[in-house]
Coordinates of C-alpha atoms (C1' of nucleotides) in Angstrom, one line a residue:
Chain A
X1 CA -37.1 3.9 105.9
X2 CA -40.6 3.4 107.4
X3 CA -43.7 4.1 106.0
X4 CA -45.2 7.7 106.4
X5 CA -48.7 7.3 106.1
X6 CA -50.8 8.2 108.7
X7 CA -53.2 5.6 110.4
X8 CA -56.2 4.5 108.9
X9 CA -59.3 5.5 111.4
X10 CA -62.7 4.0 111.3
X11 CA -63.9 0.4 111.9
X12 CA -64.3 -2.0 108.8
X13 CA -66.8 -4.0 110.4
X14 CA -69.4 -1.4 109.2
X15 CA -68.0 -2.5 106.0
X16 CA -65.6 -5.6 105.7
X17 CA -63.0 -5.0 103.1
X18 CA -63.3 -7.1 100.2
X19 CA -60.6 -9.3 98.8
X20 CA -59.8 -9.0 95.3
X21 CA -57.9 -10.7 92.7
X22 CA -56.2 -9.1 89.9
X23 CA -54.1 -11.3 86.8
X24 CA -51.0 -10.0 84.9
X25 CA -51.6 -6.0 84.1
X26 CA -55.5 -6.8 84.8
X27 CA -57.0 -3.0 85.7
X28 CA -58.3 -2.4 88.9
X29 CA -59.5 1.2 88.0
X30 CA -59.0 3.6 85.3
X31 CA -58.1 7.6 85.0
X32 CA -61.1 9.4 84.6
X33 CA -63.4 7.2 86.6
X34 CA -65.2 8.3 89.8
X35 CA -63.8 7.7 93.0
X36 CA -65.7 5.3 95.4
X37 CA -63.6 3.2 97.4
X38 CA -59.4 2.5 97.9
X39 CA -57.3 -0.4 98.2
X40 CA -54.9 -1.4 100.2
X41 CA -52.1 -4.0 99.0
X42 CA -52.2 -7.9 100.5
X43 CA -49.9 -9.9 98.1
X44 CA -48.3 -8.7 95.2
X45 CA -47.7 -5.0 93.3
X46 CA -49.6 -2.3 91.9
X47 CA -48.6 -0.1 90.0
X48 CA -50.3 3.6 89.2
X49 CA -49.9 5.2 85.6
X50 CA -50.9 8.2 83.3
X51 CA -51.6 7.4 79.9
X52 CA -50.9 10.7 77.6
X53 CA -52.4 11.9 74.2
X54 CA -49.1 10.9 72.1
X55 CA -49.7 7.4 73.4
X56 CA -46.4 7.7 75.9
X57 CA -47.1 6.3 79.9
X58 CA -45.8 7.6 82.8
X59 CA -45.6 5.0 85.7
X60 CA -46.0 7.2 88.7
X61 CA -45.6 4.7 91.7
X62 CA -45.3 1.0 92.7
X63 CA -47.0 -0.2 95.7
X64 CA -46.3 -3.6 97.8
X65 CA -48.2 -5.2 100.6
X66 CA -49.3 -2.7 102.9
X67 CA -49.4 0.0 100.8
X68 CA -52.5 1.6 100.0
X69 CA -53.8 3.6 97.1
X70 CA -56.2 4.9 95.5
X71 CA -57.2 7.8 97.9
X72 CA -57.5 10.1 95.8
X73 CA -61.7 12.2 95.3
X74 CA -63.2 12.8 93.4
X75 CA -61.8 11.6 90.0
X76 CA -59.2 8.6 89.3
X77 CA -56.0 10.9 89.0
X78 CA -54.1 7.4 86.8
X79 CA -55.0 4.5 86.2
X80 CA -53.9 1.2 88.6
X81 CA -52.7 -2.2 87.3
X82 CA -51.7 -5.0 88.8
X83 CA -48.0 -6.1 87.5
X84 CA -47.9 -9.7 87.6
X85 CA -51.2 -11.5 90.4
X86 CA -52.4 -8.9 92.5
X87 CA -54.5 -9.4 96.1
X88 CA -55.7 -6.0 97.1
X89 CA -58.7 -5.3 100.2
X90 CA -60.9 -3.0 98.7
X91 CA -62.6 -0.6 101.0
X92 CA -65.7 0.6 99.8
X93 CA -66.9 3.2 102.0
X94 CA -65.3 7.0 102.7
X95 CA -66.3 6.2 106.1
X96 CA -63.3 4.4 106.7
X97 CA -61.1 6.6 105.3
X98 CA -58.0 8.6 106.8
X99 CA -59.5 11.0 108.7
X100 CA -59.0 14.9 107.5
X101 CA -55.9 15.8 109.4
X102 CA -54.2 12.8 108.3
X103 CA -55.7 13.7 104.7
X104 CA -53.6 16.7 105.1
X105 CA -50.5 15.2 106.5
X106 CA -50.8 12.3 103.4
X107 CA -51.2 15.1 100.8
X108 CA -48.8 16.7 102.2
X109 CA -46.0 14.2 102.4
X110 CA -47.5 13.0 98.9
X111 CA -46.2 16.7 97.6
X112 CA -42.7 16.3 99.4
X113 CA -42.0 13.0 97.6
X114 CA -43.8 14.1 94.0
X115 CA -40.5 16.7 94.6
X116 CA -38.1 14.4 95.4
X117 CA -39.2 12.5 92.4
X118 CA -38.8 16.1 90.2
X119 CA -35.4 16.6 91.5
X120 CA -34.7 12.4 90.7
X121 CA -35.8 13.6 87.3
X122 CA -34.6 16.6 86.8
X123 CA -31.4 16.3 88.4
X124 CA -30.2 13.0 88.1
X125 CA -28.3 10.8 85.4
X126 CA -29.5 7.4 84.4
X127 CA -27.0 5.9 86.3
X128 CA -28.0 7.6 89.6
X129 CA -31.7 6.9 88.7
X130 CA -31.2 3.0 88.2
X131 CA -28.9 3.1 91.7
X132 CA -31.3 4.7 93.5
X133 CA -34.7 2.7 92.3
X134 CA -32.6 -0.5 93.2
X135 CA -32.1 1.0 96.7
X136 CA -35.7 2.2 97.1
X137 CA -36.6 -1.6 96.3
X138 CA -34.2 -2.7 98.5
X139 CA -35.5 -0.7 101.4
X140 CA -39.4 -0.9 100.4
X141 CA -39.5 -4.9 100.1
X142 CA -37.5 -5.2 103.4
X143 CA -34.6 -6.9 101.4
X144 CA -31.2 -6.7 102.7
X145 CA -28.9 -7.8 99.8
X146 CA -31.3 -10.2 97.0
X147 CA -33.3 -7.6 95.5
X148 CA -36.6 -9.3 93.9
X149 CA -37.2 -7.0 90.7
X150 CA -40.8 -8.1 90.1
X151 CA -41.9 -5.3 87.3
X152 CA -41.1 -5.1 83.8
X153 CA -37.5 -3.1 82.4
X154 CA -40.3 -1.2 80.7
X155 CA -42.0 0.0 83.6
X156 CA -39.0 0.6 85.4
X157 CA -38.4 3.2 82.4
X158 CA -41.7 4.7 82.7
X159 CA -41.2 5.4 85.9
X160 CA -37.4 6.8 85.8
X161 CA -38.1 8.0 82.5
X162 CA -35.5 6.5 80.4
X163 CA -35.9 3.3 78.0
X164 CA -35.9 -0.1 78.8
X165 CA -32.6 -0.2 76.3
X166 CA -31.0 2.7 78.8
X167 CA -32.1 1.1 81.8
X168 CA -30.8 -2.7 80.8
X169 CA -27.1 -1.0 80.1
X170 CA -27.3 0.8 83.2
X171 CA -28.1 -2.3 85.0
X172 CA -25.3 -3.9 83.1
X173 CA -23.0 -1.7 83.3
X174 CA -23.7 -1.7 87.2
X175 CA -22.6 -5.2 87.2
X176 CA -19.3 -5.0 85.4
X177 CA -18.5 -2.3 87.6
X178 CA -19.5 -5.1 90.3
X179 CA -21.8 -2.9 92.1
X180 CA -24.8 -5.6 91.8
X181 CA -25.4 -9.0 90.3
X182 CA -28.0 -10.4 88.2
X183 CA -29.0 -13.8 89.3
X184 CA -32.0 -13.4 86.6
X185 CA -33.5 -9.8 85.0
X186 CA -35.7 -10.2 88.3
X187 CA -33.0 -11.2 91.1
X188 CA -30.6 -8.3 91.9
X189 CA -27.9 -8.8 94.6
X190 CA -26.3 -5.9 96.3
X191 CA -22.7 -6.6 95.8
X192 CA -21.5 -2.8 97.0
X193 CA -24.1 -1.2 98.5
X194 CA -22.1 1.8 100.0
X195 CA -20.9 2.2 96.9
X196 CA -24.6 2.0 95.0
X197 CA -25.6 4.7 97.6
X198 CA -22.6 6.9 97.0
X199 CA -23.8 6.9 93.1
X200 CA -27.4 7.3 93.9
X201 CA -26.4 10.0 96.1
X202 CA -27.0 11.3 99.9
X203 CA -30.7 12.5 99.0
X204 CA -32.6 10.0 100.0
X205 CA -35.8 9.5 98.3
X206 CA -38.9 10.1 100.9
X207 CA -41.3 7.2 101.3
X208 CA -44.1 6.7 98.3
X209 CA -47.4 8.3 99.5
X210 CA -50.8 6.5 99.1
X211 CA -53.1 8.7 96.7
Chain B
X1 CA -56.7 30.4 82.6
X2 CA -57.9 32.0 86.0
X3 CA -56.3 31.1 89.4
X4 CA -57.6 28.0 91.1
X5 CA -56.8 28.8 94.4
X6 CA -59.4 29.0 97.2
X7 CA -60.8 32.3 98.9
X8 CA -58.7 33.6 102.2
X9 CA -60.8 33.5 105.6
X10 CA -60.1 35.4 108.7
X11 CA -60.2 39.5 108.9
X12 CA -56.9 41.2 108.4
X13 CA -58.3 43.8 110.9
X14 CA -56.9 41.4 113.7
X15 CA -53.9 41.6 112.3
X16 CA -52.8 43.9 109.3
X17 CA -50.8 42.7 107.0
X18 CA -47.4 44.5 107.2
X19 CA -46.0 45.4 104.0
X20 CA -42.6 44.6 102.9
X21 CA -40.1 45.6 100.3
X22 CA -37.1 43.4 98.5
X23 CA -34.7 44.2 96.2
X24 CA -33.1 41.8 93.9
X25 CA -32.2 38.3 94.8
X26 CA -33.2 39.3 98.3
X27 CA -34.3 36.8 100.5
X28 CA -37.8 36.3 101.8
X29 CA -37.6 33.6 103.9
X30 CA -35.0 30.0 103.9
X31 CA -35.7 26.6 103.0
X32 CA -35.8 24.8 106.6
X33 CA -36.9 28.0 108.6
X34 CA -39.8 27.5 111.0
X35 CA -43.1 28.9 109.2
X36 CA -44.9 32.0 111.1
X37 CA -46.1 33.7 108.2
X38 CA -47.3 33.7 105.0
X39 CA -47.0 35.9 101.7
X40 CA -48.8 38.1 99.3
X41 CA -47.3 39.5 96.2
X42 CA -48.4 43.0 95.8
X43 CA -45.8 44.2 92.9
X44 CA -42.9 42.3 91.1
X45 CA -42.2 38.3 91.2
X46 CA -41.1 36.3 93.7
X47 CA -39.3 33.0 93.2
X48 CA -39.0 30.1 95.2
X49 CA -36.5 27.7 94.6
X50 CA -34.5 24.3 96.1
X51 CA -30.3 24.0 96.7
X52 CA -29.0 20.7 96.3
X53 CA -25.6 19.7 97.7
X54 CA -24.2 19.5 94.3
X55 CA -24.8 23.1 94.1
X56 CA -27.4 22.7 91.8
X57 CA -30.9 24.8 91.8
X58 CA -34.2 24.0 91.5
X59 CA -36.5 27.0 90.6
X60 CA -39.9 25.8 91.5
X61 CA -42.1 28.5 90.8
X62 CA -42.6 31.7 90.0
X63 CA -45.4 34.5 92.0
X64 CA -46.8 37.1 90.6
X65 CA -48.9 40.0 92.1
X66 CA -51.8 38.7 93.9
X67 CA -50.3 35.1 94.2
X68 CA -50.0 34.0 97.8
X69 CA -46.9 31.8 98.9
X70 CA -45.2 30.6 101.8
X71 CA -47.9 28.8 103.3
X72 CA -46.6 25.5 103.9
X73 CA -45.9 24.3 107.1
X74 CA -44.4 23.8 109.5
X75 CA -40.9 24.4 107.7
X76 CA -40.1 26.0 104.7
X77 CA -39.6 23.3 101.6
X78 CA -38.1 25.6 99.5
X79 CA -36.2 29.4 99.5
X80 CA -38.3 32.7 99.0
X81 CA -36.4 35.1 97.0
X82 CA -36.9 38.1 94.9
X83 CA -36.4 38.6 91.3
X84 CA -35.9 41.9 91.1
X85 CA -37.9 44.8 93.2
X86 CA -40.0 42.9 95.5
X87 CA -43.4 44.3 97.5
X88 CA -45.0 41.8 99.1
X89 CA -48.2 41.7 102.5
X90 CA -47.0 39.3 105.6
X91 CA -49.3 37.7 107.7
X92 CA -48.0 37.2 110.2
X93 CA -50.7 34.6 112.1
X94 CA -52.6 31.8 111.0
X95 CA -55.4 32.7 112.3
X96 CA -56.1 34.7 108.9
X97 CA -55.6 31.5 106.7
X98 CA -57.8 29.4 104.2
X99 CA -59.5 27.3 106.3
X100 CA -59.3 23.7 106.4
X101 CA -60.8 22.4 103.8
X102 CA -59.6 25.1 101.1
X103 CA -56.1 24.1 102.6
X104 CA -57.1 20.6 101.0
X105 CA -58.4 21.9 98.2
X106 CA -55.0 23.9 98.5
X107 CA -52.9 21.2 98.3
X108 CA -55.1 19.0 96.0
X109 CA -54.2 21.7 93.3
X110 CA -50.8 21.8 93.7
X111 CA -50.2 18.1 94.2
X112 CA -52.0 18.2 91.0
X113 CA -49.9 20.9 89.3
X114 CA -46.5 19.1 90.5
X115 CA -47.9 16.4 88.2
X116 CA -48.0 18.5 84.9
X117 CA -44.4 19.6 85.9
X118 CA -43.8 16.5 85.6
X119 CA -44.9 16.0 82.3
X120 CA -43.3 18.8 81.3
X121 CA -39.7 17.7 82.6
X122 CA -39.9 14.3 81.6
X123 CA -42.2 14.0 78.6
X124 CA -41.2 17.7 76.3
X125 CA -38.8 18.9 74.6
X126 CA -36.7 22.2 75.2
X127 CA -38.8 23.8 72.6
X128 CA -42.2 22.5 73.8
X129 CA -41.0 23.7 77.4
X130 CA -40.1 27.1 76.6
X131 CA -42.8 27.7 74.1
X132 CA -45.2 26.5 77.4
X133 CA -43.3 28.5 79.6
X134 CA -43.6 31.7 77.5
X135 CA -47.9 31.2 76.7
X136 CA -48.3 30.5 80.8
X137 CA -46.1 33.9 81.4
X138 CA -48.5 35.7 78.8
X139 CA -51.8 33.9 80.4
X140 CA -50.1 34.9 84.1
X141 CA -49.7 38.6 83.6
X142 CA -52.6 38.7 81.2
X143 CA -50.6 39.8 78.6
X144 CA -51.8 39.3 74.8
X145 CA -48.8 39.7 72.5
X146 CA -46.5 41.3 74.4
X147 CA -45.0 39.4 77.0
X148 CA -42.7 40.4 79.8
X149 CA -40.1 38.3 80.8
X150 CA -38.6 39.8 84.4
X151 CA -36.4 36.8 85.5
X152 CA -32.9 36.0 83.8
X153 CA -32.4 33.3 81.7
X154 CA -30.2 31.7 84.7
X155 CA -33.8 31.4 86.4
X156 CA -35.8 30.0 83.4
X157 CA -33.1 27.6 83.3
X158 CA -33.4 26.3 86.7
X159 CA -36.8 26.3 86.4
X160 CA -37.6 24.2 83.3
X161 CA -34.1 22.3 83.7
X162 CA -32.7 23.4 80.9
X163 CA -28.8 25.3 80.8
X164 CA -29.2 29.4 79.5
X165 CA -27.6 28.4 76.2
X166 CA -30.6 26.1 75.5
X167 CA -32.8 28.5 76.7
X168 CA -31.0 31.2 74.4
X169 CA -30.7 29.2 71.8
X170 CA -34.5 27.8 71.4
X171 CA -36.0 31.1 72.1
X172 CA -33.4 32.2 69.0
X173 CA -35.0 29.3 66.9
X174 CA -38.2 30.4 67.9
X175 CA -37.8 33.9 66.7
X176 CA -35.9 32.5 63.2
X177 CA -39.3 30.8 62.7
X178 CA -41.4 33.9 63.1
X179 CA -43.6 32.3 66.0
X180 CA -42.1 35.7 68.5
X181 CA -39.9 38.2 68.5
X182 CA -37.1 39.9 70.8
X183 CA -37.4 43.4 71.3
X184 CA -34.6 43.3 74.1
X185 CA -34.0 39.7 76.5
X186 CA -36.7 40.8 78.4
X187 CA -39.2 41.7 76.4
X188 CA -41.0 39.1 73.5
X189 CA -43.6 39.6 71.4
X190 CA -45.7 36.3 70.7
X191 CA -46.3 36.6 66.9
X192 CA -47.9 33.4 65.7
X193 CA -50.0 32.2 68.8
X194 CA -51.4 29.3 67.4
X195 CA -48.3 27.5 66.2
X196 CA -46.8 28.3 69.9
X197 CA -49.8 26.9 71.4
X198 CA -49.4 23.7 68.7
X199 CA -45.6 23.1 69.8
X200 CA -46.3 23.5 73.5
X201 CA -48.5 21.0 73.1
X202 CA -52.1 20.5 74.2
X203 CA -52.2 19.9 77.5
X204 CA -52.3 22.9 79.3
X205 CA -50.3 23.4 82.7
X206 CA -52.9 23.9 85.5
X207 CA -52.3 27.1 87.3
X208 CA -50.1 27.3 89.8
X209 CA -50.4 27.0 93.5
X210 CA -49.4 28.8 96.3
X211 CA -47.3 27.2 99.4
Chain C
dC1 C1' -13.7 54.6 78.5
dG2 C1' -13.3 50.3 80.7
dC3 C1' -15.2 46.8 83.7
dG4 C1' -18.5 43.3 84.9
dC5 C1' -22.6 41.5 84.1
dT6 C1' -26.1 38.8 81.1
dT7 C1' -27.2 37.1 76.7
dT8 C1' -26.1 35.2 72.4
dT9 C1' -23.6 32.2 69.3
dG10 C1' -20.4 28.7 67.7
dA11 C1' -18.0 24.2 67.9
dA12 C1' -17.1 19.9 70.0
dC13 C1' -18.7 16.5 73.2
dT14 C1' -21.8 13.1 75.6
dA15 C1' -25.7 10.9 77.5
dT16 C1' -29.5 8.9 76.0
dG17 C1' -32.7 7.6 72.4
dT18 C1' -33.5 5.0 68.0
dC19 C1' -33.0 1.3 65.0
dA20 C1' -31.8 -3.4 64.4
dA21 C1' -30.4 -7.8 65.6
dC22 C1' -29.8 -11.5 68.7
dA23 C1' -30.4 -14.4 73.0
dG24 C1' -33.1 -16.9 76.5
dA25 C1' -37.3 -18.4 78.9
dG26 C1' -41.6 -20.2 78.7
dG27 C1' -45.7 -22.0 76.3
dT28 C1' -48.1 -24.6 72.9
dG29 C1' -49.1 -28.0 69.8
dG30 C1' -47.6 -31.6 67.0
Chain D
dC1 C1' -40.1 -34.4 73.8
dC2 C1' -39.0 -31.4 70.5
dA3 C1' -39.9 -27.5 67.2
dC4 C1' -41.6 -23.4 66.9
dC5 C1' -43.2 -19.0 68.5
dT6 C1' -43.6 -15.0 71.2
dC7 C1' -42.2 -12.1 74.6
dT8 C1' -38.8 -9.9 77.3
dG9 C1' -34.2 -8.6 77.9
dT10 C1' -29.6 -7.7 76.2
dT11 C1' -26.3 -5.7 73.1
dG12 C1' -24.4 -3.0 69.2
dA13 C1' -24.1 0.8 65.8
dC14 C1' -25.7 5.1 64.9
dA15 C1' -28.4 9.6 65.5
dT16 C1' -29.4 13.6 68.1
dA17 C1' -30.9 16.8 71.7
dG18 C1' -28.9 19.2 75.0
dT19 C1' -24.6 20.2 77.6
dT20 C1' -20.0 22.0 77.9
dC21 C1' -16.4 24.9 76.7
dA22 C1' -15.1 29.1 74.6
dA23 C1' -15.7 33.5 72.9
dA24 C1' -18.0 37.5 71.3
dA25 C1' -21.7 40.9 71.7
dG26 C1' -24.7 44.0 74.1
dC27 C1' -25.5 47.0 78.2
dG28 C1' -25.4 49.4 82.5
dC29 C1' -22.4 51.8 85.6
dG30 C1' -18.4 53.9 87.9

DNA sequence: CGCGCTTTTGAACTATGTCAACAGAGGTGG
DNA sequence: CCACCTCTGTTGACATAGTTCAAAAGCGCG
C-alpha cells in the first residue's frame, strides 16, 4: 500500500532543508510548542506521542524514511521522538509547505486513518491488533517476509493500547501457533501470512498520514 | 462549551434549503453514496454511524439541532440516520458551503476531536465514559440538571464501545451513588455535578464537529 | 390481555491488566 | 576476560473490568 500524501510544492533552494541528528528517544519537538518548520524522515523512526495528566502515553504514529511529520499549525499537537538514531530534513519555512488543497486532502486522509485506528481500537482483540501492526510494518518498511521490529514492546503497546506483557504473549502465542518467528524481539518472519491477514482481518488499515 | 465550528458562507436565497422529515431509524443518506448535499438539524438527533463486516456498529456521533453534518466529500464515510423524529435543511449545492479555509479549520477540529475519542476509548473506564458522555449531553442540549437522553442504550453502546448491559449497569452504579438519578431510561437527573465532572475526568471532550 | 420491544439485573466467563519473578543482551569497570 | 549491573523482554499466577448468557421487569400497542 502506497503512500497517500500528496506532493510537497515549493522549491527548497529558497531554503535548503537541514539535516538533523537525533540519539535514542532524543526530542525533536514537544506538545505545546509553536509550530515553525516540519520534518521529513531520512534514516531511521520517529515516533509521535501524547503525554496525559495521569502520567499514561499514547503513541499515536511511527514514521520511516520518507515520511514526513510534523505538519501540523499552529501548536505541537504531540510530542516527536526519535526511537533509536534518527536523521530527519528539517524544513524551516511554511513556504515550502503542501500547498492548501493538498492540506485538505492530507487532513483529510489523516481523519480517514485516525478512524481506522478507532475501529483497530475499538473493535479489535489483542490478537488482531498485534497481527495487523506486524502487517502494517511489513507493508510500510517494504519487507516481504523478515520483519525488522525496530521500537520498543512498550511502544508498540502505547500505540495498540495494550501492555508490553499482552503484547509479548500475543507475539508468543503467534509463534506457537506458527504464524511468525522470532529471530530476536526485533526480527519477525512471516511464516503464514495469509493466515496473519485472515486474523488481522479484511479491513485494511489506510496509510499513516503526516501531521 | 460553545460550538467550534466556523460560520456558513454563500446565500441560501440561491438555493433554499429544502426541509426534510425522518422518522425513526430512517435513513439520511449511506456510507459510500456520492455527496451532493449537506445537512442541518432543525429538531431531533441525527446519528451517524460505521457497519463493519462482522456486523458490528460504530456510532460515531451524535447531531443535535443546529449541528450541521454530511459535509464530507466526495463519499459518505459513514451512515446518516435518525434517532427518532428527524427535521433536518438540505443543501443541496456547494456553492452555499464554508469556504475554504473554515473547511480547514473544519477539519482541523474534528481531526482534533477524533483524538479525544480516542482518549476516551483507549485511556477510560466504562464509568469515566458514561459519566463524560452524560455532562457533554447536558453541555449539548444546554441542559442543567435535567438531562435528556433520546437515543437507546443500543446507540450509547455503539457509540462509547461499551455492550447495553455495561451501559445499564454503570449508569445503575451511578444512581446507587447518588451522583444522578432515573426518572424513566430516558430521562436523568445529574445530582452531584462535581463528583461526575471528577470521575469523567478533567480533560474535557472538544465539541464536536460536523462532516 | 398478551405480544414485542427496551431496559435492567444476575451469574458465569474471559480477555486483558497487575504483580512478581526470571532470562538474556549489552555495557562497564575491575 | 569475567563479574556485575541494568534494561528489556518473557513467562506465570492471580485479579478484575467488561462481556456473554439468561431471565425478569417495565412499557407501549394491537
Amino acid at each position: 500500500m502506497g503512500r497517500s500524501i500528496p506532493p510537497l510544492v515549493g522549491s527548497s533552494a529558497a531554503s535548503p532543508p537541514r539535516l538533523l541528528r537525533f540519539g535514542e528517544s532524543q526530542v525533536v519537538y514537544e506538545q505545546g510548542d509553536v509550530a515553525k518548520s516540519w520534518f521529513e524522515v531520512q534514516t531511521g523512526i520517529a515516533r509521535t506521542c501524547r503525554f496525559f495528566p495521569d502520567g499514561d502515553r499514547h503513541v499515536i504514529e511511527f514514521y520511516f524514511p520518507g515520511d514526513v511529520f510534523g505538519l501540523e499549525r499552529p501548536w505541537r499537537e504531540d510530542t516527536a521522538e526519535a526511537v533509536g538514531a534518527l536523521e530527519v530534513h528539517r524544513r524551516d519555512h511554511w513556504a515550502v509547505r503542501p500547498v492548501a488543497d493538498n492540506e485538505e486532502a492530507r487532513l483529510e486522509a489523516a481523519l480517514r486513518s485516525t478512524r481506522d485506528y478507532i475501529y483497530l481500537l475499538g473493535h479489535r482483540s489483542a490478537e488482531q491488533r498485534v497481527a495487523a501492526f506486524l502487517l502494517r510494518l511489513a507493508e510500510r518498511t517494504g519487507a516481504k517476509r523478515e520483519v525488522a521490529v525496530p521500537m520498543s514492546r512498550a511502544d508498540i503497546a502505547d500505540h495498540l493500547r495494550l501492555t508490553i506483557h499482552t503484547i509479548s504473549r500475543t507475539i508468543s502465542g503467534l509463534c506457537r501457533r506458527g504464524l511468525i518467528r522470532l529471530r530476536n524481539p526485533q526480527a519477525v518472519s512471516i511464516i503464514d501470512e495469509p493466515a496473519l491477514r485472515r486474523l488481522a482481518g479484511e479491513t485494511a488499515l489506510t496509510p499513516p498520514v503526516a501531521e
